Coordinates of C-alpha atoms and ligand atoms in Angstrom, one line a residue:
M1 CA -11.3 -33.2 102.1
N2 CA -9.8 -31.5 99.1
Q3 CA -6.2 -32.9 98.6
N4 CA -5.0 -29.3 98.2
A5 CA -6.5 -28.1 101.4
F6 CA -3.1 -27.5 103.0
R7 CA -1.7 -25.7 99.9
L8 CA -1.3 -21.9 99.8
D9 CA -0.4 -21.4 96.1
G10 CA -1.5 -18.0 94.9
K11 CA -1.7 -16.6 98.4
V12 CA 0.2 -13.5 99.7
A13 CA 1.3 -13.9 103.3
L14 CA 2.6 -11.0 105.5
V15 CA 4.6 -12.2 108.5
T16 CA 5.7 -9.3 110.8
G17 CA 9.1 -9.2 112.4
A18 CA 10.2 -12.2 110.3
S19 CA 13.9 -11.6 109.5
Y20 CA 14.7 -14.4 111.9
G21 CA 13.3 -16.5 114.8
I22 CA 9.7 -17.9 114.9
G23 CA 8.5 -15.5 112.2
F24 CA 11.2 -16.7 109.8
A25 CA 10.4 -20.3 110.4
I26 CA 6.7 -19.7 109.9
A27 CA 7.3 -17.8 106.7
N28 CA 9.5 -20.7 105.5
A29 CA 6.6 -23.1 106.1
L30 CA 4.1 -21.0 104.4
A31 CA 6.4 -20.5 101.4
G32 CA 6.9 -24.4 101.3
A33 CA 3.1 -24.7 100.9
G34 CA 3.2 -22.2 98.0
A35 CA 2.6 -18.8 99.6
T36 CA 4.3 -15.6 98.4
I37 CA 6.2 -14.2 101.5
V38 CA 6.2 -10.6 102.6
F39 CA 7.9 -9.6 105.8
N40 CA 8.9 -6.5 107.7
D41 CA 11.5 -5.5 110.3
I42 CA 12.4 -2.2 111.9
K43 CA 15.9 -2.1 110.5
Q44 CA 16.9 -2.1 106.8
E45 CA 20.0 -4.1 107.7
L46 CA 17.9 -6.9 109.2
V47 CA 15.5 -6.7 106.2
D48 CA 18.4 -7.2 103.9
K49 CA 19.8 -10.1 106.1
G50 CA 16.2 -11.6 106.0
V51 CA 15.9 -11.4 102.3
A52 CA 19.3 -13.1 101.8
A53 CA 18.3 -15.8 104.4
Y54 CA 15.1 -16.5 102.6
A55 CA 17.0 -16.6 99.2
E56 CA 19.4 -19.2 100.7
K57 CA 16.2 -21.3 101.2
G58 CA 15.2 -20.6 97.7
I59 CA 12.4 -18.2 98.6
K60 CA 12.1 -14.8 96.9
A61 CA 10.7 -12.9 99.9
H62 CA 9.6 -9.3 99.7
G63 CA 11.1 -7.4 102.7
Y64 CA 10.1 -3.9 103.9
V65 CA 11.2 -1.7 106.7
C66 CA 8.3 -1.0 109.0
D67 CA 7.8 -0.5 112.9
V68 CA 4.5 -2.3 113.5
T69 CA 3.7 0.2 116.3
D70 CA 3.6 3.1 113.8
E71 CA 0.0 3.2 112.3
D72 CA 0.9 5.5 109.5
A73 CA 3.9 3.3 108.6
V74 CA 1.8 0.1 108.8
N75 CA -1.0 1.7 106.6
A76 CA 1.7 2.8 104.1
L77 CA 3.3 -0.7 104.2
V78 CA 0.0 -2.4 103.4
A79 CA -0.8 -0.1 100.5
K80 CA 2.7 -0.7 99.1
V81 CA 2.4 -4.5 99.5
E82 CA -1.0 -4.4 97.8
Q83 CA 0.4 -2.4 94.9
E84 CA 3.8 -4.2 94.6
V85 CA 2.9 -7.8 95.5
G86 CA -0.9 -8.2 95.9
V87 CA -3.7 -8.0 98.4
I88 CA -2.7 -9.8 101.7
D89 CA -4.5 -13.2 102.1
I90 CA -2.7 -14.3 105.2
L91 CA -1.4 -12.2 108.2
V92 CA 0.8 -13.5 110.8
N93 CA 1.2 -11.0 113.7
N94 CA 4.5 -12.4 114.9
A95 CA 6.6 -9.2 115.8
G96 CA 7.0 -9.0 119.6
I97 CA 9.3 -8.1 122.4
I98 CA 9.7 -9.0 126.1
K99 CA 11.0 -7.2 129.1
R100 CA 11.9 -9.4 132.1
I101 CA 11.6 -7.0 135.0
P102 CA 10.0 -7.5 138.4
M103 CA 6.8 -5.5 138.3
L104 CA 7.6 -3.2 141.1
E105 CA 10.8 -2.3 139.3
M106 CA 9.2 -1.9 135.9
S107 CA 8.6 1.6 134.7
A108 CA 5.2 2.4 133.1
K109 CA 7.2 3.4 130.0
D110 CA 8.7 -0.1 129.8
F111 CA 5.2 -1.7 130.4
R112 CA 3.6 0.5 127.8
Q113 CA 6.4 -0.4 125.2
V114 CA 5.7 -4.1 125.5
I115 CA 1.9 -3.5 125.3
D116 CA 2.5 -1.4 122.2
V117 CA 4.5 -4.0 120.2
D118 CA 2.8 -7.1 121.5
L119 CA -0.9 -6.0 121.6
N120 CA -1.4 -2.6 120.0
A121 CA 0.6 -3.5 116.9
P122 CA -1.5 -6.7 116.1
F123 CA -4.6 -4.4 116.4
I124 CA -3.0 -1.8 114.1
V125 CA -1.8 -4.4 111.5
S126 CA -5.0 -6.4 111.5
K127 CA -7.0 -3.2 111.0
A128 CA -4.9 -2.3 108.0
V129 CA -5.2 -5.7 106.4
I130 CA -8.8 -6.7 107.0
P131 CA -10.4 -4.3 104.5
G132 CA -8.4 -6.0 101.7
M133 CA -9.5 -9.4 102.9
M134 CA -13.1 -8.4 103.0
K135 CA -13.0 -7.1 99.5
K136 CA -11.3 -10.3 98.4
G137 CA -13.9 -12.5 100.0
G138 CA -12.0 -13.8 103.0
G139 CA -8.5 -14.2 104.7
K140 CA -6.6 -15.7 107.6
I141 CA -5.1 -13.9 110.6
I142 CA -2.7 -15.8 112.8
N143 CA -1.7 -14.1 116.2
I144 CA 1.4 -15.4 117.8
C145 CA 0.3 -15.7 121.5
S146 CA 2.1 -17.5 124.2
M147 CA 2.1 -19.7 127.3
M148 CA 1.6 -16.2 129.0
S149 CA -1.7 -16.0 127.3
E150 CA -2.8 -18.5 129.9
L151 CA -0.2 -18.4 132.7
G152 CA 1.9 -15.8 134.7
R153 CA 5.3 -16.0 136.1
E154 CA 7.6 -13.6 137.9
T155 CA 9.1 -10.6 135.9
V156 CA 6.9 -10.9 132.8
S157 CA 3.8 -8.8 133.9
A158 CA 3.7 -6.6 130.7
Y159 CA 4.3 -9.5 128.4
A160 CA 1.5 -11.7 130.0
A161 CA -0.9 -8.8 130.1
A162 CA -0.2 -8.2 126.3
K163 CA -0.4 -11.9 125.3
G164 CA -3.5 -12.4 127.4
G165 CA -5.0 -9.4 125.6
L166 CA -3.9 -10.8 122.3
K167 CA -5.7 -14.0 123.0
M168 CA -8.9 -12.0 123.5
L169 CA -8.3 -9.7 120.4
T170 CA -7.9 -12.9 118.4
K171 CA -11.4 -14.0 119.7
N172 CA -12.9 -10.7 119.0
I173 CA -11.6 -10.4 115.4
A174 CA -13.0 -13.9 114.9
S175 CA -16.3 -12.8 116.3
E176 CA -16.6 -9.5 114.4
Y177 CA -15.2 -10.7 110.9
G178 CA -16.1 -14.3 110.7
Q179 CA -19.1 -13.2 108.6
Y180 CA -16.7 -12.1 105.9
N181 CA -15.0 -15.5 105.7
I182 CA -12.1 -14.2 107.7
Q183 CA -10.7 -16.7 110.2
C184 CA -8.6 -15.3 113.1
N185 CA -6.8 -17.8 115.3
G186 CA -3.7 -17.8 117.5
I187 CA -0.7 -20.0 117.9
G188 CA 0.6 -20.3 121.4
P189 CA 4.1 -21.5 121.3
G190 CA 5.6 -23.2 124.3
Y191 CA 9.3 -22.3 125.2
I192 CA 11.1 -22.1 121.8
A193 CA 14.9 -21.8 121.2
T194 CA 15.2 -18.4 119.6
P195 CA 17.2 -15.2 120.4
Q196 CA 14.2 -14.0 122.6
T197 CA 14.8 -16.9 125.0
A198 CA 18.6 -17.2 124.7
P199 CA 19.1 -15.5 128.1
L200 CA 17.0 -18.3 129.7
R201 CA 19.2 -21.0 128.2
E202 CA 22.7 -19.6 128.8
V203 CA 25.2 -22.3 129.9
Q204 CA 26.5 -21.4 133.4
P205 CA 30.1 -20.6 134.2
D206 CA 30.5 -24.1 135.6
G207 CA 29.1 -25.6 132.4
S208 CA 25.7 -26.5 133.9
K209 CA 22.4 -25.7 132.3
H210 CA 20.8 -22.4 133.2
P211 CA 18.3 -23.1 136.1
F212 CA 15.4 -21.8 133.9
D213 CA 16.5 -24.3 131.2
Q214 CA 16.3 -27.1 133.8
F215 CA 12.9 -25.7 135.0
I216 CA 11.4 -25.8 131.6
L217 CA 12.5 -29.2 130.7
A218 CA 10.9 -30.4 134.0
K219 CA 7.7 -28.7 132.9
T220 CA 7.6 -30.0 129.3
P221 CA 6.4 -33.6 128.8
A222 CA 8.3 -33.6 125.5
N223 CA 11.4 -32.9 127.8
R224 CA 12.9 -30.5 125.3
W225 CA 12.7 -26.8 124.2
G226 CA 10.7 -26.2 121.0
E227 CA 12.3 -25.4 117.7
A228 CA 10.9 -22.6 115.6
S229 CA 10.3 -25.2 112.9
D230 CA 7.8 -27.0 115.2
L231 CA 5.5 -24.1 114.5
G232 CA 5.5 -24.3 110.8
G233 CA 2.9 -27.2 110.4
P234 CA 0.4 -25.5 112.7
A235 CA 0.9 -22.2 110.9
V236 CA 0.2 -23.8 107.5
F237 CA -2.9 -25.5 108.9
L238 CA -4.3 -22.2 110.2
A239 CA -3.3 -20.4 107.0
S240 CA -4.9 -22.9 104.7
S241 CA -8.5 -23.8 103.7
A242 CA -8.1 -27.0 105.8
S243 CA -9.0 -24.6 108.8
D244 CA -11.8 -22.7 107.2
F245 CA -14.3 -23.7 110.1
V246 CA -11.7 -23.1 112.8
N247 CA -12.1 -19.6 114.2
G248 CA -11.1 -17.8 117.5
H249 CA -9.0 -20.8 118.5
I250 CA -5.7 -20.6 120.2
L251 CA -3.5 -23.6 119.1
Y252 CA -1.0 -24.3 121.7
V253 CA 2.2 -25.8 120.4
D254 CA 4.0 -26.3 123.6
G255 CA 5.2 -29.9 123.9
G256 CA 2.4 -30.5 126.5
I257 CA 3.4 -27.8 129.1
L258 CA -0.2 -26.6 129.7
A259 CA -1.4 -30.2 130.2
Y260 CA 1.4 -31.0 132.7
I261 CA 1.7 -30.3 136.5
G262 CA 5.5 -30.8 136.2
K263 CA 7.8 -33.7 136.7
Q264 CA 7.2 -35.2 140.1
P265 CA 10.0 -35.4 142.7
Ligands
NAP1 P1 12.7 -12.6 118.5 O1 13.7 -13.6 118.2 O2 13.0 -11.6 119.6 O3 12.2 -11.9 117.1 C1 11.3 -10.9 117.3 C2 11.1 -10.2 115.9 O4 10.2 -9.3 116.0 C3 12.5 -9.6 115.5 O5 12.6 -9.8 114.1 C4 12.2 -8.2 115.8 O6 13.0 -7.3 115.0 C5 10.7 -8.0 115.5 N1 10.2 -6.8 116.1 C6 10.2 -6.5 117.4 N2 9.6 -5.2 117.5 C7 9.2 -4.8 116.3 C8 8.5 -3.7 115.7 N3 8.2 -2.7 116.6 N4 8.3 -3.6 114.5 C9 8.7 -4.7 113.6 N5 9.3 -5.7 114.0 C10 9.5 -5.8 115.4 O7 11.4 -13.4 119.1 P2 10.8 -14.8 118.7 O8 11.3 -15.8 119.8 O9 11.1 -15.2 117.3 O10 9.3 -14.5 118.9 C11 8.5 -14.1 117.9 C12 7.1 -14.0 118.4 O11 6.7 -15.3 119.1 C13 6.9 -12.9 119.5 O12 5.6 -12.4 119.3 C14 7.0 -13.7 120.8 O13 6.4 -13.0 121.9 C15 6.4 -14.9 120.4 N6 6.7 -16.1 121.3 C16 8.0 -16.5 121.4 C17 8.3 -17.7 122.2 C18 9.6 -18.2 122.4 O14 9.8 -19.1 123.3 N7 10.7 -17.7 121.6 C19 7.2 -18.4 122.7 C20 5.9 -17.9 122.7 C21 5.6 -16.7 121.8 P3 14.3 -6.6 115.6 O15 15.3 -7.6 115.6 O16 14.6 -5.5 114.6 O17 13.9 -6.0 116.9
GCO2 C1 9.7 -16.1 129.4 C2 9.7 -16.5 128.1 C3 8.4 -16.9 127.6 C4 8.4 -17.3 126.1 C5 7.0 -17.6 125.6 C6 6.4 -18.7 126.3 O1 10.5 -15.2 129.8 O2 9.0 -16.7 130.2 O3 10.3 -15.5 127.2 O4 7.5 -15.8 127.7 O5 8.9 -16.3 125.4 O6 6.2 -16.6 125.6 O7 5.3 -19.1 125.6

């Protein structure tokens, strides 16, 4: 194997929703392998904070304001990035939301909003980026899936439907564009300590762990929540030439949750 197989020098990587959280950690890892980082967020304030946070890590990231659910805005973003930075070689569809509401209490509007960000947007952004990859002779798309691409649980019907759909969108992009040397894979994080899961980890008034925190530790062989940095290496692998024959695969980075029935009594 080429010793530089895991390097990304000369590559332009767009990571959506990467001012903080998992996207920020993945972008940091891609930068560490040599990639030029481009990211977006909905609010200028968060883009500015993100640029500063990357700079603190020694990374000159290119930040843009863009709502990934807005197709015109996404097309304009990709055109601007191609003009100002370069054709996108690596796309990480990371931006996402979750609404934890029992299904019978969830409005169709709320359901649609989650589907829009977590499933429709990866379609929109991938559709905008693939033509440039085809012209360039290839590219890498990484969709950030979830345990909920495989499992359900109470209150996350919209999120599970979206992330299950994202798993199949990943396989379909792999099928349709593999002939153009585009590899599309997914990363399925387990339970990761980020703002998105903060409500599930809140310390209780009596100082005890949140019941869900205890539940996840009992379901995770690694007996810990994941850190966003745990996703960096898998992302570099799927963004690099080391994975040129990996296509349509969902790489679960979950500490073993999907392999484990749960701690026995
Ligand atoms: P997070 O902390 O909530 O960050 C989500 C990011 O996406 C934020 O920067 C957010 O920006 C951005 N975003 C949301 N809607 C957007 C839109 N319409 N346009 C552009 N940006 C948008 O979430 P996270 O924990 O880092 O999760 C990142 C991804 O990993 C998500 O797809 C999530 O479903 C997935 N995931 C998370 C976990 C976990 O345990 N944390 C596990 C598996 C998968 P704003 O702040 O401006 O809203
Ligand atoms: C939840 C959590 C999970 C994680 C992640 C697990 O409410 O169950 O937010 O959905 O975010 O998706 O892989």
